[in-house]
mmCIF file of C-alpha atoms in Angstrom:
data_model
loop_
_atom_site.group_PDB
_atom_site.id
_atom_site.type_symbol
_atom_site.label_atom_id
_atom_site.label_comp_id
_atom_site.label_asym_id
_atom_site.label_seq_id
_atom_site.Cartn_x
_atom_site.Cartn_y
_atom_site.Cartn_z
ATOM 1 C CA MET A 53 0.000 0.000 0.000
ATOM 2 C CA GLY A 54 1.065 3.637 -0.336
ATOM 3 C CA ARG A 55 2.708 5.604 2.404
ATOM 4 C CA LEU A 56 0.311 7.392 4.705
ATOM 5 C CA SER A 57 0.804 11.089 5.113
ATOM 6 C CA PRO A 58 1.556 12.143 8.695
ATOM 7 C CA LEU A 59 -1.672 13.027 10.448
ATOM 8 C CA LEU A 60 -2.266 15.603 13.135
ATOM 9 C CA VAL A 61 -5.342 14.888 15.231
ATOM 10 C CA ALA A 62 -6.479 16.486 18.470
ATOM 11 C CA TRP A 63 -5.889 14.079 21.321
ATOM 12 C CA CYS A 64 -9.450 14.535 22.524
ATOM 13 C CA ALA A 65 -11.138 14.216 19.131
ATOM 14 C CA ILE A 66 -10.178 10.854 17.649
ATOM 15 C CA GLY A 67 -13.200 8.797 16.702
ATOM 16 C CA SER A 68 -13.332 5.232 15.454
ATOM 17 C CA LEU A 69 -9.828 4.107 14.515
ATOM 18 C CA VAL A 70 -9.610 1.014 12.342
ATOM 19 C CA GLY A 71 -7.473 -0.450 9.591
ATOM 20 C CA THR A 72 -3.818 -1.400 9.239
ATOM 21 C CA SER A 73 -1.586 0.143 6.591
ATOM 22 C CA ALA A 74 1.967 -0.767 5.654
ATOM 23 C CA GLY A 75 4.348 2.151 5.591
ATOM 24 C CA GLY A 76 2.322 4.281 7.990
ATOM 25 C CA SER A 77 3.132 7.263 10.180
ATOM 26 C CA TYR A 78 1.122 9.282 12.629
ATOM 27 C CA MET A 79 1.350 12.250 14.959
ATOM 28 C CA VAL A 80 -0.577 12.065 18.213
ATOM 29 C CA LYS A 81 -1.254 15.473 19.677
ATOM 30 C CA THR A 82 -0.411 15.322 23.367
ATOM 31 C CA GLU A 83 -1.176 17.373 26.442
ATOM 32 C CA ARG A 84 0.585 17.619 29.756
ATOM 33 C CA LEU A 85 -1.756 16.784 32.643
ATOM 34 C CA LEU A 86 -1.383 19.457 35.319
ATOM 35 C CA THR A 87 -4.615 19.024 37.199
ATOM 36 C CA ASP A 88 -4.013 16.964 40.301
ATOM 37 C CA PRO A 89 -2.122 18.582 43.216
ATOM 38 C CA GLY A 90 -1.744 15.256 45.002
ATOM 39 C CA LEU A 91 -0.134 12.110 43.677
ATOM 40 C CA VAL A 92 0.818 11.053 40.193
ATOM 41 C CA ARG A 93 1.648 7.787 38.598
ATOM 42 C CA GLY A 94 4.914 6.874 36.940
ATOM 43 C CA GLU A 95 6.505 3.667 35.854
ATOM 44 C CA SER A 96 9.924 2.125 35.449
ATOM 45 C CA HIS A 97 10.410 -1.577 34.919
ATOM 46 C CA LEU A 98 13.682 -1.396 36.862
ATOM 47 C CA ARG A 99 11.489 -1.523 39.944
ATOM 48 C CA ARG A 100 10.265 -4.978 38.935
ATOM 49 C CA ARG A 101 13.721 -6.410 39.498
ATOM 50 C CA LEU A 102 13.521 -5.716 43.232
ATOM 51 C CA GLU A 103 11.855 -8.880 44.403
ATOM 52 C CA GLY A 104 9.888 -10.168 47.368
ATOM 53 C CA HIS A 105 6.750 -8.030 47.354
ATOM 54 C CA THR A 106 3.092 -8.821 46.778
ATOM 55 C CA ALA A 107 0.218 -6.633 45.724
ATOM 56 C CA GLY A 108 -2.645 -5.453 47.888
ATOM 57 C CA ASP A 109 -6.328 -5.485 47.076
ATOM 58 C CA GLU A 110 -7.462 -1.875 46.670
ATOM 59 C CA PRO A 111 -8.911 -0.747 43.322
ATOM 60 C CA THR A 112 -6.731 1.780 41.515
ATOM 61 C CA VAL A 113 -6.421 4.087 38.530
ATOM 62 C CA LEU A 114 -3.508 5.339 36.496
ATOM 63 C CA GLY A 115 -3.572 9.087 36.151
ATOM 64 C CA GLY A 116 -1.966 12.247 37.421
ATOM 65 C CA SER A 117 -0.577 15.660 36.950
ATOM 66 C CA LEU A 118 2.945 15.556 35.543
ATOM 67 C CA TYR A 119 2.605 13.230 32.604
ATOM 68 C CA TRP A 120 1.763 13.501 28.924
ATOM 69 C CA SER A 121 -1.222 11.782 27.367
ATOM 70 C CA GLY A 122 -2.358 10.990 23.832
ATOM 71 C CA ASN A 123 -5.533 9.537 22.375
ATOM 72 C CA PHE A 124 -5.750 5.821 21.512
ATOM 73 C CA SER A 125 -8.300 3.114 20.826
ATOM 74 C CA VAL A 126 -7.957 -0.221 22.674
ATOM 75 C CA GLY A 127 -10.272 -3.117 21.888
ATOM 76 C CA ALA A 128 -13.768 -1.677 21.590
ATOM 77 C CA SER A 129 -12.878 1.240 23.899
ATOM 78 C CA ARG A 130 -12.541 4.508 21.969
ATOM 79 C CA ASP A 131 -11.099 7.930 22.756
ATOM 80 C CA LEU A 132 -8.863 6.713 25.565
ATOM 81 C CA ARG A 133 -6.337 9.107 27.062
ATOM 82 C CA LEU A 134 -3.240 7.027 27.675
ATOM 83 C CA LEU A 135 -0.139 8.275 29.450
ATOM 84 C CA LEU A 136 2.959 7.941 27.237
ATOM 85 C CA ASP A 137 6.034 6.200 28.598
ATOM 86 C CA THR A 138 9.446 5.262 27.202
ATOM 87 C CA GLY A 139 10.419 3.438 30.399
ATOM 88 C CA SER A 140 7.979 0.537 30.040
ATOM 89 C CA ALA A 141 6.531 -1.673 27.317
ATOM 90 C CA ASP A 142 2.991 -2.615 28.315
ATOM 91 C CA CYS A 143 -0.382 -1.139 27.529
ATOM 92 C CA VAL A 144 -2.303 -1.167 30.820
ATOM 93 C CA LEU A 145 -5.787 0.177 31.478
ATOM 94 C CA ASN A 146 -7.632 1.355 34.569
ATOM 95 C CA PRO A 147 -10.365 -0.859 36.035
ATOM 96 C CA GLY A 148 -13.559 -0.756 33.999
ATOM 97 C CA VAL A 149 -11.992 0.934 30.961
ATOM 98 C CA TYR A 150 -11.317 -2.072 28.725
ATOM 99 C CA LYS A 151 -14.062 -3.343 26.449
ATOM 100 C CA PRO A 152 -13.068 -6.336 24.305
ATOM 101 C CA SER A 153 -13.475 -6.226 20.544
ATOM 102 C CA ASP A 154 -14.228 -9.155 18.242
ATOM 103 C CA LEU A 155 -10.440 -9.607 17.910
ATOM 104 C CA ALA A 156 -9.889 -10.182 21.652
ATOM 105 C CA ARG A 157 -8.030 -13.365 22.526
ATOM 106 C CA THR A 158 -6.593 -15.014 25.637
ATOM 107 C CA TYR A 159 -2.929 -14.135 26.117
ATOM 108 C CA ASN A 160 -0.506 -16.909 25.177
ATOM 109 C CA GLY A 161 1.028 -17.136 28.608
ATOM 110 C CA SER A 162 0.108 -16.359 32.183
ATOM 111 C CA ARG A 163 -3.387 -14.865 32.382
ATOM 112 C CA GLU A 164 -2.451 -12.780 35.436
ATOM 113 C CA PHE A 165 0.269 -10.184 35.904
ATOM 114 C CA SER A 166 1.854 -8.140 38.660
ATOM 115 C CA GLY A 167 4.015 -5.087 37.970
ATOM 116 C CA GLY A 168 6.007 -2.614 40.023
ATOM 117 C CA TYR A 169 5.833 1.117 39.329
ATOM 118 C CA GLU A 170 7.970 3.984 40.609
ATOM 119 C CA GLY A 171 7.089 7.677 40.756
ATOM 120 C CA VAL A 172 3.856 7.708 42.739
ATOM 121 C CA THR A 173 4.213 10.995 44.624
ATOM 122 C CA ARG A 174 4.213 14.459 43.100
ATOM 123 C CA LEU A 175 7.968 14.651 43.649
ATOM 124 C CA GLY A 176 8.448 11.536 41.547
ATOM 125 C CA PHE A 177 9.229 9.041 44.315
ATOM 126 C CA GLY A 178 7.286 6.291 46.110
ATOM 127 C CA PHE A 179 6.242 2.925 44.723
ATOM 128 C CA GLU A 180 3.206 0.850 43.853
ATOM 129 C CA ILE A 181 2.372 -2.685 42.801
ATOM 130 C CA ILE A 182 -0.506 -3.402 40.397
ATOM 131 C CA ASN A 183 -2.270 -6.679 39.610
ATOM 132 C CA GLY A 184 -4.575 -7.621 36.778
ATOM 133 C CA THR A 185 -5.319 -9.912 33.866
ATOM 134 C CA VAL A 186 -3.832 -10.004 30.359
ATOM 135 C CA GLU A 187 -5.665 -10.174 27.019
ATOM 136 C CA THR A 188 -4.630 -9.568 23.423
ATOM 137 C CA ASP A 189 -6.674 -7.129 21.368
ATOM 138 C CA VAL A 190 -6.426 -4.362 18.807
ATOM 139 C CA VAL A 191 -4.641 -1.086 19.705
ATOM 140 C CA SER A 192 -4.895 1.879 17.322
ATOM 141 C CA ALA A 193 -3.843 5.484 16.917
ATOM 142 C CA GLY A 194 -4.882 7.153 13.704
ATOM 143 C CA GLY A 195 -4.155 4.819 10.796
ATOM 144 C CA LEU A 196 -1.708 2.710 12.798
ATOM 145 C CA THR A 197 -3.220 -0.520 14.121
ATOM 146 C CA PHE A 198 -1.863 -3.716 15.610
ATOM 147 C CA ASP A 199 -4.570 -6.291 16.214
ATOM 148 C CA ALA A 200 -2.832 -8.667 18.642
ATOM 149 C CA GLN A 201 -1.344 -6.381 21.293
ATOM 150 C CA ALA A 202 -1.056 -7.656 24.868
ATOM 151 C CA ILE A 203 -3.176 -5.517 27.207
ATOM 152 C CA GLY A 204 -3.136 -5.385 30.985
ATOM 153 C CA ASN A 205 -6.551 -4.963 32.561
ATOM 154 C CA ILE A 206 -5.823 -3.632 36.077
ATOM 155 C CA SER A 207 -7.873 -4.982 38.972
ATOM 156 C CA HIS A 208 -5.889 -4.285 42.166
ATOM 157 C CA PHE A 209 -3.149 -2.047 43.425
ATOM 158 C CA HIS A 210 -1.056 -1.326 46.517
ATOM 159 C CA TYR A 211 1.016 1.730 47.532
ATOM 160 C CA ILE A 212 4.404 1.518 49.196
ATOM 161 C CA ASP A 213 5.944 4.609 50.805
ATOM 162 C CA ALA A 214 3.060 6.827 49.724
ATOM 163 C CA PRO A 215 -0.356 7.793 51.129
ATOM 164 C CA ARG A 216 -3.478 6.437 49.503
ATOM 165 C CA TYR A 217 -4.394 8.176 46.292
ATOM 166 C CA PRO A 218 -6.977 10.846 47.243
ATOM 167 C CA TYR A 219 -8.255 11.832 43.790
ATOM 168 C CA ALA A 220 -8.848 8.468 42.113
ATOM 169 C CA SER A 221 -12.228 9.194 40.569
ATOM 170 C CA PHE A 222 -11.043 12.518 39.167
ATOM 171 C CA ALA A 223 -7.831 11.064 37.797
ATOM 172 C CA ALA A 224 -9.796 8.341 36.047
ATOM 173 C CA LYS A 225 -11.459 11.041 33.976
ATOM 174 C CA ARG A 226 -8.099 12.539 33.041
ATOM 175 C CA ALA A 227 -6.233 9.363 32.038
ATOM 176 C CA ASP A 228 -7.507 5.906 31.183
ATOM 177 C CA GLY A 229 -4.219 4.040 31.406
ATOM 178 C CA LEU A 230 -0.688 3.967 30.068
ATOM 179 C CA ILE A 231 1.080 2.801 26.910
ATOM 180 C CA GLY A 232 4.785 1.974 26.932
ATOM 181 C CA PHE A 233 7.356 2.313 24.127
ATOM 182 C CA SER A 234 10.337 0.634 25.822
ATOM 183 C CA PRO A 235 12.661 -1.171 23.385
ATOM 184 C CA ARG A 236 13.909 -4.421 24.840
ATOM 185 C CA GLY A 237 12.240 -4.970 28.185
ATOM 186 C CA GLY A 238 9.810 -3.376 30.536
ATOM 187 C CA SER A 239 6.956 -5.847 30.224
ATOM 188 C CA ALA A 240 5.272 -7.155 33.376
ATOM 189 C CA PHE A 241 3.594 -9.963 31.456
ATOM 190 C CA THR A 242 4.764 -13.612 31.350
ATOM 191 C CA PRO A 243 6.209 -14.155 28.826
ATOM 192 C CA GLU A 244 7.197 -10.541 28.191
ATOM 193 C CA SER A 245 5.320 -8.817 25.392
ATOM 194 C CA PRO A 246 6.810 -6.344 22.876
ATOM 195 C CA SER A 247 5.488 -2.806 23.083
ATOM 196 C CA TRP A 248 2.853 -1.601 20.620
ATOM 197 C CA PHE A 249 5.460 0.485 18.794
ATOM 198 C CA PHE A 250 7.837 -2.461 18.470
ATOM 199 C CA ASN A 251 5.060 -4.656 17.146
ATOM 200 C CA LEU A 252 4.254 -2.046 14.490
ATOM 201 C CA ALA A 253 7.939 -1.795 13.545
ATOM 202 C CA ASN A 254 8.574 -5.540 13.530
ATOM 203 C CA HIS A 255 5.570 -6.217 11.294
ATOM 204 C CA GLY A 256 6.508 -3.604 8.682
ATOM 205 C CA LEU A 257 3.629 -1.268 9.525
ATOM 206 C CA LEU A 258 5.697 1.937 9.843
ATOM 207 C CA SER A 259 7.233 4.186 7.211
ATOM 208 C CA GLU A 260 10.286 4.480 9.445
ATOM 209 C CA LYS A 261 11.179 2.535 12.579
ATOM 210 C CA ARG A 262 11.248 5.511 14.886
ATOM 211 C CA PHE A 263 9.154 7.675 17.159
ATOM 212 C CA GLY A 264 9.693 11.188 18.446
ATOM 213 C CA VAL A 265 8.749 13.188 21.504
ATOM 214 C CA ILE A 266 7.952 16.895 21.194
ATOM 215 C CA SER A 267 7.116 18.378 24.592
ATOM 216 C CA GLY A 268 6.245 22.061 24.526
ATOM 217 C CA THR A 269 6.770 24.117 27.665
ATOM 218 C CA SER A 270 3.185 25.400 27.313
ATOM 219 C CA GLY A 271 1.790 21.909 27.916
ATOM 220 C CA ASN A 272 1.106 21.126 24.242
ATOM 221 C CA GLY A 273 3.114 18.616 22.269
ATOM 222 C CA LEU A 274 3.288 15.812 19.722
ATOM 223 C CA PHE A 275 4.218 12.154 19.794
ATOM 224 C CA THR A 276 5.345 11.205 16.296
ATOM 225 C CA ILE A 277 5.277 7.554 15.226
ATOM 226 C CA GLY A 278 6.965 6.310 12.058
ATOM 227 C CA THR A 279 8.289 9.692 10.970
ATOM 228 C CA LEU A 280 10.795 12.440 11.778
ATOM 229 C CA ALA A 281 8.932 15.759 11.967
ATOM 230 C CA ARG A 282 11.743 18.015 10.760
ATOM 231 C CA ARG A 283 9.502 21.061 10.402
ATOM 232 C CA PHE A 284 9.528 21.470 14.180
ATOM 233 C CA ILE A 285 13.322 21.177 14.571
ATOM 234 C CA ASN A 286 15.624 24.184 14.749
ATOM 235 C CA GLY A 287 18.990 23.130 13.334
ATOM 236 C CA SER A 288 20.519 19.678 13.513
ATOM 237 C CA LEU A 289 19.870 16.572 15.563
ATOM 238 C CA TYR A 290 22.666 15.258 17.775
ATOM 239 C CA ALA A 291 22.706 11.482 18.056
ATOM 240 C CA ALA A 292 23.743 9.284 20.972
ATOM 241 C CA ALA A 293 24.040 5.519 20.696
ATOM 242 C CA ASP A 294 21.543 3.518 22.721
ATOM 243 C CA SER A 295 23.453 0.893 24.700
ATOM 244 C CA GLY A 296 20.258 -0.969 25.590
ATOM 245 C CA GLU A 297 21.449 -1.359 29.174
ATOM 246 C CA PHE A 298 18.763 -2.289 31.696
ATOM 247 C CA GLY A 299 16.341 -3.008 28.837
ATOM 248 C CA GLU A 300 15.686 0.719 28.422
ATOM 249 C CA PHE A 301 16.689 3.478 26.011
ATOM 250 C CA THR A 302 20.046 4.239 27.666
ATOM 251 C CA VAL A 303 22.624 6.742 26.380
ATOM 252 C CA GLN A 304 25.777 8.523 27.489
ATOM 253 C CA GLY A 305 25.769 12.300 28.046
ATOM 254 C CA ASP A 306 27.676 14.989 29.926
ATOM 255 C CA LEU A 307 26.018 16.840 32.817
ATOM 256 C CA THR A 308 26.482 20.604 32.442
ATOM 257 C CA VAL A 309 26.076 23.561 34.813
ATOM 258 C CA ASP A 310 26.029 27.053 33.268
ATOM 259 C CA GLY A 311 27.000 25.457 29.977
ATOM 260 C CA GLN A 312 30.166 23.852 31.326
ATOM 261 C CA ILE A 313 30.705 20.138 31.865
ATOM 262 C CA PHE A 314 30.159 19.291 35.528
ATOM 263 C CA ALA A 315 30.276 15.482 35.239
ATOM 264 C CA ALA A 316 31.263 13.782 31.993
ATOM 265 C CA ASN A 317 30.099 10.476 30.523
ATOM 266 C CA GLN A 318 26.977 9.938 32.592
ATOM 267 C CA THR A 319 24.688 6.950 31.933
ATOM 268 C CA LEU A 320 21.187 8.283 31.244
ATOM 269 C CA ILE A 321 17.991 6.200 31.099
ATOM 270 C CA MET A 322 15.486 8.089 28.939
ATOM 271 C CA ASP A 323 12.202 7.672 30.811
ATOM 272 C CA TYR A 324 9.405 9.900 29.492
ATOM 273 C CA GLY A 325 7.054 8.326 32.026
ATOM 274 C CA GLU A 326 8.981 9.730 35.002
ATOM 275 C CA SER A 327 7.980 13.078 36.501
ATOM 276 C CA ASN A 328 11.424 14.156 37.707
ATOM 277 C CA ILE A 329 15.152 13.676 37.098
ATOM 278 C CA GLN A 330 16.949 11.224 39.394
ATOM 279 C CA PRO A 331 20.757 11.122 39.641
ATOM 280 C CA PRO A 332 22.615 8.790 41.987
ATOM 281 C CA VAL A 333 22.809 10.168 45.531
ATOM 282 C CA HIS A 334 26.524 11.000 45.569
ATOM 283 C CA LEU A 335 26.278 13.092 42.412
ATOM 284 C CA ALA A 336 23.097 14.832 43.572
ATOM 285 C CA GLU A 337 24.815 15.828 46.822
ATOM 286 C CA ARG A 338 27.827 17.179 44.920
ATOM 287 C CA LEU A 339 25.611 19.116 42.503
ATOM 288 C CA PHE A 340 23.439 20.644 45.242
ATOM 289 C CA ALA A 341 26.506 21.623 47.291
ATOM 290 C CA THR A 342 28.016 23.383 44.263
ATOM 291 C CA LEU A 343 24.779 25.305 43.717
ATOM 292 C CA GLY A 344 24.580 26.212 47.421
ATOM 293 C CA TRP A 345 21.085 24.748 47.803
ATOM 294 C CA GLN A 346 19.461 23.637 51.025
ATOM 295 C CA THR A 347 18.933 19.854 51.071
ATOM 296 C CA HIS A 348 16.908 17.288 52.925
ATOM 297 C CA THR A 349 17.882 13.609 53.101
ATOM 298 C CA ARG A 350 15.330 10.882 53.774
ATOM 299 C CA LEU A 351 16.105 7.273 54.633
ATOM 300 C CA GLN A 352 13.215 4.862 54.147
ATOM 301 C CA ASN A 353 12.716 1.133 54.150
ATOM 302 C CA ASN A 354 9.828 1.064 51.691
ATOM 303 C CA LEU A 355 10.567 -2.225 49.939
ATOM 304 C CA GLY A 356 12.503 -4.052 52.610
ATOM 305 C CA THR A 357 15.727 -2.383 51.438
ATOM 306 C CA PRO A 358 16.958 0.994 52.767
ATOM 307 C CA VAL A 359 16.454 3.734 50.175
ATOM 308 C CA THR A 360 18.048 7.178 50.430
ATOM 309 C CA THR A 361 16.399 10.174 48.777
ATOM 310 C CA VAL A 362 18.007 13.622 48.602
ATOM 311 C CA LEU A 363 15.755 16.619 47.870
ATOM 312 C CA ALA A 364 16.934 20.200 47.363
ATOM 313 C CA TYR A 365 15.325 23.639 47.577
ATOM 314 C CA PHE A 366 16.093 26.868 45.729
ATOM 315 C CA ASP A 367 14.800 30.400 45.105
ATOM 316 C CA CYS A 368 12.019 30.076 42.503
ATOM 317 C CA ASP A 369 13.098 33.369 40.931
ATOM 318 C CA LYS A 370 16.603 32.020 40.323
ATOM 319 C CA PRO A 371 16.278 28.717 38.475
ATOM 320 C CA PRO A 372 19.599 27.058 37.700
ATOM 321 C CA THR A 373 21.088 26.454 34.271
ATOM 322 C CA ILE A 374 21.556 22.689 34.198
ATOM 323 C CA GLY A 375 21.583 20.515 31.119
ATOM 324 C CA PHE A 376 23.078 17.586 29.259
ATOM 325 C CA SER A 377 25.468 17.587 26.310
ATOM 326 C CA PHE A 378 25.386 15.050 23.462
ATOM 327 C CA PRO A 379 27.303 13.106 22.279
ATOM 328 C CA ALA A 380 29.217 12.502 25.504
ATOM 329 C CA GLN A 381 32.928 13.273 25.638
ATOM 330 C CA SER A 382 33.747 9.574 25.467
ATOM 331 C CA GLN A 383 31.739 9.169 22.234
ATOM 332 C CA LEU A 384 32.877 12.207 20.245
ATOM 333 C CA LYS A 385 34.474 11.384 16.918
ATOM 334 C CA PRO A 386 37.485 13.378 15.615
ATOM 335 C CA GLY A 387 36.294 16.827 14.566
ATOM 336 C CA GLU A 388 32.813 16.288 16.002
ATOM 337 C CA LYS A 389 31.280 18.837 18.375
ATOM 338 C CA ALA A 390 28.735 18.176 21.069
ATOM 339 C CA LYS A 391 25.602 20.240 21.682
ATOM 340 C CA ASN A 392 24.332 21.238 25.110
ATOM 341 C CA PHE A 393 20.609 21.029 25.904
ATOM 342 C CA ASP A 394 19.585 22.895 29.047
ATOM 343 C CA ILE A 395 16.566 21.953 31.139
ATOM 344 C CA SER A 396 13.994 24.624 30.296
ATOM 345 C CA PRO A 397 13.588 27.412 32.881
ATOM 346 C CA ALA A 398 9.833 26.982 32.372
ATOM 347 C CA VAL A 399 9.720 23.674 34.273
ATOM 348 C CA TRP A 400 11.716 24.557 37.376
ATOM 349 C CA ASP A 401 8.830 26.140 39.327
ATOM 350 C CA VAL A 402 6.548 23.074 39.214
ATOM 351 C CA TYR A 403 7.041 22.421 42.926
ATOM 352 C CA ARG A 404 6.481 25.956 44.222
ATOM 353 C CA HIS A 405 5.747 25.725 47.937
ATOM 354 C CA ARG A 406 2.306 26.672 49.166
ATOM 355 C CA ARG A 407 3.401 28.463 52.334
ATOM 356 C CA ASP A 408 6.502 30.101 50.907
ATOM 357 C CA ARG A 409 5.850 30.868 47.250
ATOM 358 C CA THR A 410 9.442 32.044 46.726
ATOM 359 C CA ASN A 411 10.838 28.598 47.543
ATOM 360 C CA CYS A 412 10.818 25.668 45.085
ATOM 361 C CA THR A 413 11.709 22.000 45.414
ATOM 362 C CA SER A 414 14.125 20.915 42.701
ATOM 363 C CA ILE A 415 12.894 18.666 39.886
ATOM 364 C CA ILE A 416 16.242 16.897 40.339
ATOM 365 C CA GLY A 417 16.263 14.552 43.317
ATOM 366 C CA GLY A 418 18.925 12.004 44.179
ATOM 367 C CA THR A 419 18.093 8.375 44.956
ATOM 368 C CA ASN A 420 19.871 5.051 45.378
ATOM 369 C CA ALA A 421 16.688 3.036 44.768
ATOM 370 C CA TYR A 422 18.088 1.657 41.505
ATOM 371 C CA ALA A 423 21.696 1.161 42.591
ATOM 372 C CA SER A 424 21.383 -2.630 42.758
ATOM 373 C CA VAL A 425 20.121 -2.928 39.167
ATOM 374 C CA ALA A 426 21.308 0.240 37.406
ATOM 375 C CA GLY A 427 24.460 1.259 39.265
ATOM 376 C CA ASN A 428 25.136 4.979 38.878
ATOM 377 C CA ALA A 429 22.667 5.555 36.051
ATOM 378 C CA TRP A 430 20.387 8.587 35.966
ATOM 379 C CA ILE A 431 16.638 8.431 35.338
ATOM 380 C CA LEU A 432 16.074 11.295 32.885
ATOM 381 C CA GLY A 433 12.365 12.064 33.154
ATOM 382 C CA GLN A 434 9.991 14.402 31.369
ATOM 383 C CA PRO A 435 11.349 17.742 32.716
ATOM 384 C CA PHE A 436 14.376 17.286 30.464
ATOM 385 C CA PHE A 437 12.186 16.619 27.409
ATOM 386 C CA ALA A 438 10.377 19.969 27.741
ATOM 387 C CA GLY A 439 11.259 22.349 24.906
ATOM 388 C CA HIS A 440 13.282 19.749 22.981
ATOM 389 C CA TYR A 441 12.793 17.243 20.184
ATOM 390 C CA VAL A 442 13.887 13.718 21.163
ATOM 391 C CA ASP A 443 13.935 11.074 18.422
ATOM 392 C CA PHE A 444 14.139 7.324 19.089
ATOM 393 C CA ASP A 445 15.370 5.407 16.022
ATOM 394 C CA ILE A 446 15.458 1.575 16.035
ATOM 395 C CA SER A 447 16.065 1.054 12.317
ATOM 396 C CA GLU A 448 19.645 -0.152 12.876
ATOM 397 C CA GLU A 449 21.798 -1.541 15.666
ATOM 398 C CA PRO A 450 22.774 0.129 17.819
ATOM 399 C CA HIS A 451 19.578 2.084 18.195
ATOM 400 C CA THR A 452 20.028 5.842 18.521
ATOM 401 C CA VAL A 453 18.435 8.594 20.571
ATOM 402 C CA SER A 454 18.850 12.029 18.970
ATOM 403 C CA PHE A 455 18.298 15.464 20.463
ATOM 404 C CA GLY A 456 17.348 18.755 18.847
ATOM 405 C CA ASP A 457 16.046 22.228 19.647
ATOM 406 C CA LEU A 458 12.475 23.136 18.784
ATOM 407 C CA ILE A 459 11.723 26.133 16.584
ATOM 408 C CA ASP A 460 9.012 26.990 19.124
ATOM 409 C CA PRO A 461 9.991 25.455 22.493
ATOM 410 C CA SER A 462 6.549 26.268 23.912
ATOM 411 C CA MET A 463 4.589 24.639 21.035
ATOM 412 C CA SER A 464 1.909 27.164 21.992
ATOM 413 C CA GLY A 465 0.956 27.698 18.356
ATOM 414 C CA LEU A 466 0.119 24.047 17.797
ATOM 415 C CA THR A 467 -3.292 23.668 16.168
ATOM 416 C CA ASP A 468 -5.290 20.694 15.011
#
């Protein structure tokens, strides 16, 4: 069949989505959810490797305030707002959301699943365990359809190191579930299931084996699938090789402060489904000390293993200039120059304190929660993505993650 032209559809206005086309591409208009002042939901499959925990029996929803959502169709359920995540592979839906289509089938494996999720609190920490059943059914966005995608139908959930979610019914109206784009792992199902994106790519249903994240600082953005949307990019893209460590999109980059390298050759896990940025504790402490910020260290035993978290506070009117440079020093070729990408000043005041509006909690918070499985790797969450174009290309090995500036970092002029 012929190549589909890239589509641009409002995330709240997609109707019936059917049909599969070879050589397809699609742009999902996205919106940042900034509605809930309480808890949010994030996910990283690294958490699943910490064993010895069982789920509780309270009903739950996936939703929240610091994540990006796009519109999808799953089974016979239309117009679903699904949170977008590069740190996991599964499509999972809130209780009561999933309606099977005529293509629904029993999953070829364990019918039940249990998954661990990190990033429950507004600051991006805390944990949860979810339970549910697995089916296979059709998942669509625009003209892109895969009719045998594994789907998790959530039934129960349990918080660890976080209060009970106080806005469940409201959050259910804002997000219906989550869809992961992780490359090599991140599935809670047994056996593991490829992500929807990887199924599309592996079955020749995409024009190009890539997807892109465009996160405007105004809260508008695009998730491009099967295409590189060059018209939004200002200048060149700067590529970093994906090592595939930890089963995630993992690259090397240099941490910068005021445009100068502060710590070279850092391992960065690109996790769009995480609400903050998490360096290892020792580097967070060094960074905060250099900036002269006040810090608070918490020691908790939330999963049977001591976990240290380091938070920092700064003057909201004086956001720092912190970024990451690509390619990393260790990966530069002769004559090649790296490009620095600063965290947008627009995202630093997310955690403005209620009692003291001049004081903000940093979107960077140190943790050793992943030390046993990810060593000194960073979790680079959605604050870094804001104002940038990030392209994930799996057409060749090694996969690449490329970074570029947006012509309009706010994406405020985005129209349907």
